[in-house]
mmCIF file of C-alpha atoms in Angstrom:
data_model
loop_
_atom_site.group_PDB
_atom_site.id
_atom_site.type_symbol
_atom_site.label_atom_id
_atom_site.label_comp_id
_atom_site.label_asym_id
_atom_site.label_seq_id
_atom_site.Cartn_x
_atom_site.Cartn_y
_atom_site.Cartn_z
ATOM 1 C CA MET A 182 0.080 -0.122 0.004
ATOM 2 C CA ALA A 183 1.565 3.475 -1.210
ATOM 3 C CA ILE A 184 -0.311 6.937 0.090
ATOM 4 C CA ILE A 185 1.723 9.423 -1.802
ATOM 5 C CA GLY A 186 1.916 12.637 0.078
ATOM 6 C CA GLY A 187 1.730 12.720 4.227
ATOM 7 C CA GLY A 188 -0.447 15.972 4.884
ATOM 8 C CA PRO A 189 -4.011 15.330 6.985
ATOM 9 C CA ALA A 190 -5.734 13.135 4.225
ATOM 10 C CA GLY A 191 -2.254 11.158 3.917
ATOM 11 C CA ALA A 192 -1.479 10.482 7.366
ATOM 12 C CA SER A 193 -5.063 9.643 7.933
ATOM 13 C CA ALA A 194 -5.691 6.996 5.368
ATOM 14 C CA ALA A 195 -1.907 5.870 6.629
ATOM 15 C CA THR A 196 -3.046 5.141 9.925
ATOM 16 C CA PHE A 197 -6.181 3.506 8.596
ATOM 17 C CA THR A 198 -4.448 0.821 6.213
ATOM 18 C CA ALA A 199 -1.362 0.428 8.501
ATOM 19 C CA ARG A 200 -4.011 -0.231 11.334
ATOM 20 C CA ALA A 201 -5.495 -2.866 9.311
ATOM 21 C CA GLY A 202 -2.123 -5.011 9.067
ATOM 22 C CA LEU A 203 -1.255 -3.289 5.356
ATOM 23 C CA ASN A 204 2.230 -3.332 4.654
ATOM 24 C CA THR A 205 2.010 0.790 4.272
ATOM 25 C CA VAL A 206 4.478 3.045 3.387
ATOM 26 C CA LEU A 207 3.383 6.808 3.626
ATOM 27 C CA VAL A 208 5.289 8.657 0.657
ATOM 28 C CA ASP A 209 5.784 12.755 1.739
ATOM 29 C CA ALA A 210 7.758 15.558 -0.186
ATOM 30 C CA ASP A 211 6.437 17.883 3.139
ATOM 31 C CA GLN A 212 5.111 20.145 0.278
ATOM 32 C CA SER A 213 1.597 20.109 2.522
ATOM 33 C CA ILE A 214 -0.813 24.137 2.358
ATOM 34 C CA THR A 215 -1.381 22.360 5.569
ATOM 35 C CA ARG A 216 1.963 23.681 6.621
ATOM 36 C CA ARG A 217 1.325 27.472 6.180
ATOM 37 C CA ALA A 218 -1.637 27.380 7.943
ATOM 38 C CA TRP A 219 -2.967 28.242 11.357
ATOM 39 C CA ILE A 220 -6.004 25.827 11.591
ATOM 40 C CA PRO A 221 -8.629 27.008 14.797
ATOM 41 C CA ASN A 222 -11.070 24.573 13.399
ATOM 42 C CA HIS A 223 -9.260 21.542 13.657
ATOM 43 C CA LEU A 224 -11.337 18.979 16.470
ATOM 44 C CA GLY A 225 -9.027 18.112 19.427
ATOM 45 C CA PHE A 226 -7.282 20.917 19.396
ATOM 46 C CA PRO A 227 -9.516 23.932 21.577
ATOM 47 C CA ASP A 228 -6.659 26.268 21.669
ATOM 48 C CA GLY A 229 -5.711 25.962 17.768
ATOM 49 C CA ILE A 230 -2.865 23.913 16.129
ATOM 50 C CA SER A 231 -0.282 25.379 13.555
ATOM 51 C CA GLY A 232 -0.122 23.013 9.913
ATOM 52 C CA PRO A 233 3.381 22.120 10.651
ATOM 53 C CA ASP A 234 3.107 21.016 13.844
ATOM 54 C CA LEU A 235 -0.831 19.219 12.519
ATOM 55 C CA VAL A 236 0.888 17.530 9.885
ATOM 56 C CA ASP A 237 3.634 16.514 12.281
ATOM 57 C CA ARG A 238 1.727 14.946 14.702
ATOM 58 C CA GLY A 239 -0.380 12.873 11.465
ATOM 59 C CA LYS A 240 2.821 11.510 10.291
ATOM 60 C CA GLN A 241 3.584 10.661 14.003
ATOM 61 C CA GLN A 242 0.933 8.208 14.144
ATOM 62 C CA ALA A 243 0.572 6.987 11.025
ATOM 63 C CA GLN A 244 4.309 5.219 11.836
ATOM 64 C CA ARG A 245 3.433 4.592 15.396
ATOM 65 C CA ALA A 246 0.538 2.380 13.516
ATOM 66 C CA GLY A 247 2.997 0.763 11.441
ATOM 67 C CA ALA A 248 3.519 2.435 8.381
ATOM 68 C CA ARG A 249 6.849 3.373 7.072
ATOM 69 C CA LEU A 250 7.779 6.611 5.961
ATOM 70 C CA VAL A 251 9.616 7.593 2.923
ATOM 71 C CA THR A 252 10.373 11.656 2.330
ATOM 72 C CA GLY A 253 10.718 12.178 -0.939
ATOM 73 C CA LYS A 254 9.139 13.362 -4.364
ATOM 74 C CA VAL A 255 6.546 10.942 -6.862
ATOM 75 C CA VAL A 256 7.332 11.938 -10.438
ATOM 76 C CA ASP A 257 5.837 8.868 -11.872
ATOM 77 C CA LEU A 258 3.205 6.392 -10.636
ATOM 78 C CA GLU A 259 3.137 3.663 -13.772
ATOM 79 C CA GLY A 260 1.521 -0.025 -14.079
ATOM 80 C CA THR A 261 3.763 -2.844 -13.939
ATOM 81 C CA GLY A 262 1.161 -4.761 -16.265
ATOM 82 C CA THR A 263 0.234 -6.797 -13.233
ATOM 83 C CA ALA A 264 -1.120 -5.781 -10.099
ATOM 84 C CA GLY A 265 1.141 -3.198 -9.156
ATOM 85 C CA PHE A 266 2.187 0.255 -9.375
ATOM 86 C CA HIS A 267 6.446 0.877 -9.628
ATOM 87 C CA LEU A 268 6.744 4.990 -8.040
ATOM 88 C CA ARG A 269 9.785 6.912 -9.048
ATOM 89 C CA LEU A 270 10.920 9.619 -6.630
ATOM 90 C CA GLU A 271 12.474 12.758 -7.779
ATOM 91 C CA ASP A 272 16.301 11.179 -6.315
ATOM 92 C CA GLY A 273 15.383 8.115 -8.955
ATOM 93 C CA THR A 274 14.303 5.725 -5.795
ATOM 94 C CA THR A 275 11.450 3.115 -6.780
ATOM 95 C CA LEU A 276 9.022 2.012 -5.087
ATOM 96 C CA GLU A 277 5.883 -1.253 -5.993
ATOM 97 C CA ALA A 278 2.497 -0.992 -4.155
ATOM 98 C CA ARG A 279 -0.542 -3.354 -5.386
ATOM 99 C CA HIS A 280 -2.209 0.037 -4.066
ATOM 100 C CA VAL A 281 -2.339 3.573 -3.698
ATOM 101 C CA ILE A 282 -3.642 6.636 -2.521
ATOM 102 C CA LEU A 283 -3.337 9.893 -4.212
ATOM 103 C CA CYS A 284 -3.583 12.440 -1.072
ATOM 104 C CA LEU A 285 -1.664 15.477 -2.871
ATOM 105 C CA GLY A 286 -3.479 18.253 -2.076
ATOM 106 C CA VAL A 287 -3.880 20.895 -4.669
ATOM 107 C CA ASN A 288 -1.496 19.499 -7.193
ATOM 108 C CA VAL A 289 -3.463 17.107 -9.477
ATOM 109 C CA GLU A 290 -0.108 16.548 -11.746
ATOM 110 C CA LEU A 291 0.601 13.128 -10.420
ATOM 111 C CA ALA A 292 -2.625 12.301 -11.645
ATOM 112 C CA ARG A 293 -2.704 13.970 -14.687
ATOM 113 C CA LYS A 294 0.831 11.913 -15.869
ATOM 114 C CA ALA A 295 -0.249 8.105 -14.430
ATOM 115 C CA GLY A 296 -3.635 8.961 -16.853
ATOM 116 C CA ALA A 297 -6.791 9.597 -14.196
ATOM 117 C CA ALA A 298 -9.112 11.164 -15.001
ATOM 118 C CA ILE A 299 -9.482 14.844 -13.958
ATOM 119 C CA ARG A 300 -12.601 17.617 -13.618
ATOM 120 C CA PRO A 301 -13.114 20.658 -12.484
ATOM 121 C CA GLY A 302 -12.889 21.376 -8.884
ATOM 122 C CA GLY A 303 -15.751 22.908 -6.863
ATOM 123 C CA GLU A 304 -13.588 24.743 -4.374
ATOM 124 C CA PRO A 305 -12.548 28.538 -4.278
ATOM 125 C CA ARG A 306 -9.074 28.637 -6.281
ATOM 126 C CA ILE A 307 -9.718 24.564 -6.614
ATOM 127 C CA LYS A 308 -9.221 25.060 -10.414
ATOM 128 C CA GLU A 309 -8.848 20.846 -10.582
ATOM 129 C CA VAL A 310 -9.036 17.912 -8.689
ATOM 130 C CA VAL A 311 -9.161 14.288 -9.551
ATOM 131 C CA ASP A 312 -12.325 12.891 -10.817
ATOM 132 C CA VAL A 313 -13.512 9.816 -8.478
ATOM 133 C CA ASP A 314 -16.239 7.718 -7.108
ATOM 134 C CA ALA A 315 -18.284 7.804 -4.787
ATOM 135 C CA LEU A 316 -15.768 5.330 -2.703
ATOM 136 C CA GLY A 317 -12.566 6.758 -3.384
ATOM 137 C CA ARG A 318 -11.242 4.836 -6.185
ATOM 138 C CA THR A 319 -9.768 6.700 -10.019
ATOM 139 C CA SER A 320 -10.673 5.756 -13.433
ATOM 140 C CA ILE A 321 -7.181 3.642 -13.009
ATOM 141 C CA PRO A 322 -8.248 0.392 -11.030
ATOM 142 C CA GLY A 323 -5.815 0.837 -8.084
ATOM 143 C CA VAL A 324 -5.093 3.648 -7.322
ATOM 144 C CA TRP A 325 -7.769 6.028 -5.117
ATOM 145 C CA ALA A 326 -7.459 9.968 -4.154
ATOM 146 C CA ALA A 327 -8.933 11.238 -0.997
ATOM 147 C CA GLY A 328 -8.754 14.969 0.018
ATOM 148 C CA THR A 329 -8.228 18.279 -1.272
ATOM 149 C CA CYS A 330 -6.941 16.316 -4.402
ATOM 150 C CA ALA A 331 -10.021 14.740 -4.465
ATOM 151 C CA GLY A 332 -12.650 17.109 -4.315
ATOM 152 C CA THR A 333 -13.107 17.690 -0.406
ATOM 153 C CA SER A 334 -12.826 20.455 1.241
ATOM 154 C CA VAL A 335 -9.556 22.388 1.699
ATOM 155 C CA HIS A 336 -10.613 22.286 5.601
ATOM 156 C CA THR A 337 -8.482 19.779 7.616
ATOM 157 C CA ILE A 338 -11.191 17.962 9.857
ATOM 158 C CA VAL A 339 -12.303 17.314 6.558
ATOM 159 C CA THR A 340 -9.013 16.043 4.310
ATOM 160 C CA ALA A 341 -8.264 14.373 7.443
ATOM 161 C CA GLY A 342 -11.584 12.105 7.225
ATOM 162 C CA ASP A 343 -11.889 11.918 3.760
ATOM 163 C CA GLY A 344 -8.225 10.313 4.583
ATOM 164 C CA ALA A 345 -9.703 8.144 6.600
ATOM 165 C CA ARG A 346 -12.656 7.385 4.760
ATOM 166 C CA VAL A 347 -11.320 6.035 1.220
ATOM 167 C CA ALA A 348 -8.615 4.060 3.406
ATOM 168 C CA ILE A 349 -11.148 2.359 5.388
ATOM 169 C CA ASN A 350 -13.747 1.683 1.596
ATOM 170 C CA LEU A 351 -9.891 -0.141 -0.271
ATOM 171 C CA ILE A 352 -9.835 -2.308 2.816
ATOM 172 C CA SER A 353 -13.232 -3.126 2.654
ATOM 173 C CA GLU A 354 -12.358 -4.120 -0.675
ATOM 174 C CA ILE A 355 -9.268 -5.817 -0.170
ATOM 175 C CA ARG A 356 -11.369 -7.973 2.387
ATOM 176 C CA GLY A 357 -14.417 -8.141 0.613
ATOM 177 C CA THR A 358 -16.078 -7.176 4.084
ATOM 178 C CA ARG A 359 -16.914 -3.549 5.531
ATOM 179 C CA HIS A 360 -13.333 -2.902 7.582
ATOM 180 C CA VAL A 361 -14.339 -1.034 10.585
ATOM 181 C CA ASP A 362 -11.458 0.035 13.250
ATOM 182 C CA HIS A 363 -12.965 1.084 17.021
ATOM 183 C CA GLU A 364 -12.003 0.154 19.795
ATOM 184 C CA VAL A 365 -14.301 0.084 23.206
ATOM 185 C CA LEU A 366 -12.826 2.028 26.388
ATOM 186 C CA ALA A 367 -11.364 -0.997 29.824
ATOM 187 C CA PRO A 368 -13.778 0.477 32.474
ATOM 188 C CA ALA A 369 -12.729 2.721 35.938
ATOM 189 C CA GLY A 370 -9.511 0.935 36.637
ATOM 190 C CA GLN A 371 -8.941 -1.313 33.868
ATOM 191 C CA PRO A 372 -6.293 -1.985 31.558
ATOM 192 C CA ARG A 373 -7.217 -1.445 27.962
ATOM 193 C CA PRO A 374 -7.164 -4.448 26.033
#
Protein backbone atom coordinates (compact mmCIF):
# COMPACT_ATOMS: atom_id res chain seq x y z
CA MET A 1 0.00 0.00 0.00
CA ALA A 2 1.49 3.34 -1.03
CA ILE A 3 -0.01 6.61 0.08
CA ILE A 4 1.35 9.65 -1.71
CA GLY A 5 1.18 12.82 0.37
CA GLY A 6 1.65 13.20 4.12
CA GLY A 7 -0.82 15.98 4.89
CA PRO A 8 -3.98 15.33 6.91
CA ALA A 9 -5.62 13.10 4.26
CA GLY A 10 -2.50 11.02 3.63
CA ALA A 11 -1.49 10.57 7.25
CA SER A 12 -5.06 9.62 8.15
CA ALA A 13 -5.26 7.09 5.30
CA ALA A 14 -1.87 5.63 6.26
CA THR A 15 -2.94 5.30 9.89
CA PHE A 16 -6.00 3.27 8.89
CA THR A 17 -4.27 1.03 6.34
CA ALA A 18 -1.34 0.34 8.67
CA ARG A 19 -3.66 -0.42 11.61
CA ALA A 20 -5.50 -2.84 9.32
CA GLY A 21 -2.25 -4.75 8.88
CA LEU A 22 -1.51 -3.63 5.34
CA ASN A 23 2.16 -3.08 4.57
CA THR A 24 1.95 0.71 4.21
CA VAL A 25 4.45 3.25 2.95
CA LEU A 26 3.63 6.95 3.30
CA VAL A 27 5.59 8.96 0.74
CA ASP A 28 5.76 12.65 1.57
CA ALA A 29 7.53 15.52 -0.19
CA ASP A 30 6.70 17.79 2.77
CA GLN A 31 4.88 20.27 0.52
CA SER A 32 1.44 20.19 2.16
CA ILE A 33 -0.37 23.54 2.07
CA THR A 34 -1.32 22.74 5.65
CA ARG A 35 2.26 23.65 6.59
CA ARG A 36 1.34 27.30 5.93
CA ALA A 37 -1.85 27.33 7.99
CA TRP A 38 -3.01 28.27 11.44
CA ILE A 39 -5.93 25.94 12.21
CA PRO A 40 -8.41 27.18 14.84
CA ASN A 41 -11.18 24.72 13.89
CA HIS A 42 -9.67 21.20 13.93
CA LEU A 43 -11.54 19.01 16.40
CA GLY A 44 -9.45 18.06 19.43
CA PHE A 45 -7.39 21.25 19.48
CA PRO A 46 -9.61 23.83 21.25
CA ASP A 47 -6.77 26.38 21.31
CA GLY A 48 -5.96 25.80 17.64
CA ILE A 49 -2.89 24.14 16.17
CA SER A 50 -0.28 25.22 13.67
CA GLY A 51 -0.25 23.47 10.33
CA PRO A 52 3.32 22.21 10.79
CA ASP A 53 2.40 20.69 14.17
CA LEU A 54 -0.72 19.03 12.73
CA VAL A 55 1.20 17.57 9.78
CA ASP A 56 4.03 16.32 12.01
CA ARG A 57 1.60 14.74 14.50
CA GLY A 58 -0.29 13.06 11.66
CA LYS A 59 2.87 11.50 10.26
CA GLN A 60 3.91 10.39 13.76
CA GLN A 61 0.53 8.74 14.27
CA ALA A 62 0.79 6.93 10.93
CA GLN A 63 4.27 5.68 11.87
CA ARG A 64 3.06 4.58 15.31
CA ALA A 65 0.34 2.57 13.54
CA GLY A 66 3.03 0.82 11.49
CA ALA A 67 3.39 2.89 8.32
CA ARG A 68 6.88 3.45 6.97
CA LEU A 69 7.61 7.09 6.13
CA VAL A 70 9.63 7.83 3.00
CA THR A 71 10.59 11.44 2.40
CA GLY A 72 10.62 12.33 -1.27
CA LYS A 73 8.55 13.49 -4.20
CA VAL A 74 6.89 10.90 -6.44
CA VAL A 75 7.42 11.98 -10.05
CA ASP A 76 6.15 8.88 -11.88
CA LEU A 77 3.37 6.41 -11.14
CA GLU A 78 3.02 3.58 -13.62
CA GLY A 79 1.09 0.33 -13.66
CA THR A 80 3.26 -2.79 -13.83
CA GLY A 81 0.97 -4.63 -16.22
CA THR A 82 0.23 -7.12 -13.45
CA ALA A 83 -1.47 -6.22 -10.19
CA GLY A 84 0.54 -3.25 -8.99
CA PHE A 85 2.38 -0.02 -9.55
CA HIS A 86 5.90 1.36 -9.74
CA LEU A 87 6.51 4.70 -8.05
CA ARG A 88 9.64 6.64 -8.97
CA LEU A 89 10.83 9.40 -6.68
CA GLU A 90 12.66 12.52 -7.76
CA ASP A 91 15.97 11.13 -6.40
CA GLY A 92 15.61 7.94 -8.51
CA THR A 93 14.36 5.70 -5.69
CA THR A 94 11.67 3.27 -6.81
CA LEU A 95 8.90 1.70 -4.79
CA GLU A 96 6.31 -0.92 -5.66
CA ALA A 97 2.74 -1.12 -4.41
CA ARG A 98 -0.34 -3.16 -5.15
CA HIS A 99 -2.64 -0.24 -4.25
CA VAL A 100 -2.12 3.54 -4.21
CA ILE A 101 -4.01 6.36 -2.52
CA LEU A 102 -3.25 9.81 -3.91
CA CYS A 103 -3.42 12.56 -1.27
CA LEU A 104 -1.84 15.27 -3.38
CA GLY A 105 -3.48 18.36 -1.94
CA VAL A 106 -3.98 21.04 -4.58
CA ASN A 107 -1.57 19.62 -7.16
CA VAL A 108 -3.05 16.97 -9.47
CA GLU A 109 -0.13 16.78 -11.93
CA LEU A 110 1.05 13.32 -10.79
CA ALA A 111 -2.49 11.98 -11.22
CA ARG A 112 -2.76 13.56 -14.68
CA LYS A 113 0.63 12.16 -15.69
CA ALA A 114 -0.42 8.68 -14.51
CA GLY A 115 -3.54 8.90 -16.70
CA ALA A 116 -6.24 9.51 -14.09
CA ALA A 117 -9.32 11.42 -15.19
CA ILE A 118 -9.37 15.03 -14.00
CA ARG A 119 -12.42 17.27 -13.57
CA PRO A 120 -13.03 20.91 -12.59
CA GLY A 121 -12.73 21.65 -8.87
CA GLY A 122 -15.60 22.93 -6.77
CA GLU A 123 -13.69 24.75 -4.02
CA PRO A 124 -12.67 28.38 -4.45
CA ARG A 125 -9.17 28.60 -6.00
CA ILE A 126 -9.06 24.81 -6.64
CA LYS A 127 -9.21 24.63 -10.43
CA GLU A 128 -8.91 20.88 -10.95
CA VAL A 129 -9.34 17.68 -8.94
CA VAL A 130 -8.97 13.98 -9.59
CA ASP A 131 -12.27 12.47 -10.72
CA VAL A 132 -13.26 9.80 -8.18
CA ASP A 133 -16.32 7.63 -7.63
CA ALA A 134 -18.33 7.61 -4.39
CA LEU A 135 -15.77 5.30 -2.71
CA GLY A 136 -12.68 7.26 -3.78
CA ARG A 137 -11.57 5.15 -6.76
CA THR A 138 -9.98 6.96 -9.69
CA SER A 139 -10.28 5.95 -13.35
CA ILE A 140 -7.12 3.83 -12.89
CA PRO A 141 -7.95 0.46 -11.26
CA GLY A 142 -6.03 0.17 -7.98
CA VAL A 143 -5.48 3.93 -7.62
CA TRP A 144 -7.67 5.84 -5.20
CA ALA A 145 -7.66 9.53 -4.20
CA ALA A 146 -8.63 11.39 -1.04
CA GLY A 147 -8.68 14.89 0.37
CA THR A 148 -8.45 18.14 -1.53
CA CYS A 149 -7.08 16.50 -4.70
CA ALA A 150 -10.26 14.37 -4.79
CA GLY A 151 -12.57 17.37 -4.48
CA THR A 152 -13.21 17.56 -0.74
CA SER A 153 -13.04 20.78 1.22
CA VAL A 154 -9.60 22.21 2.00
CA HIS A 155 -10.42 22.21 5.73
CA THR A 156 -8.03 19.86 7.53
CA ILE A 157 -10.73 18.12 9.56
CA VAL A 158 -12.57 17.28 6.32
CA THR A 159 -9.49 16.11 4.41
CA ALA A 160 -8.36 13.95 7.34
CA GLY A 161 -11.81 12.39 7.49
CA ASP A 162 -11.80 11.79 3.75
CA GLY A 163 -8.42 10.06 3.98
CA ALA A 164 -9.87 7.73 6.61
CA ARG A 165 -13.05 7.16 4.58
CA VAL A 166 -11.18 6.23 1.41
CA ALA A 167 -8.76 3.98 3.31
CA ILE A 168 -11.68 2.16 4.96
CA ASN A 169 -13.35 1.71 1.57
CA LEU A 170 -10.14 0.33 0.07
CA ILE A 171 -9.53 -2.03 3.02
CA SER A 172 -13.16 -3.19 2.78
CA GLU A 173 -12.77 -3.90 -0.92
CA ILE A 174 -9.56 -5.87 -0.37
CA ARG A 175 -11.09 -7.95 2.42
CA GLY A 176 -14.53 -8.36 0.88
CA THR A 177 -16.26 -7.22 4.06
CA ARG A 178 -16.87 -3.84 5.66
CA HIS A 179 -13.84 -2.78 7.71
CA VAL A 180 -14.43 -1.10 11.07
CA ASP A 181 -11.55 0.17 13.23
CA HIS A 182 -12.45 1.26 16.72
CA GLU A 183 -11.78 0.09 20.24
CA VAL A 184 -13.93 0.18 23.35
CA LEU A 185 -12.73 1.81 26.56
CA ALA A 186 -11.96 -0.58 29.38
CA PRO A 187 -14.04 -0.10 32.53
CA ALA A 188 -12.53 2.41 34.96
CA GLY A 189 -9.50 1.03 36.75
CA GLN A 190 -8.89 -1.80 34.27
CA PRO A 191 -6.15 -1.85 31.64
CA ARG A 192 -7.10 -1.31 28.03
CA PRO A 193 -7.11 -4.59 26.06
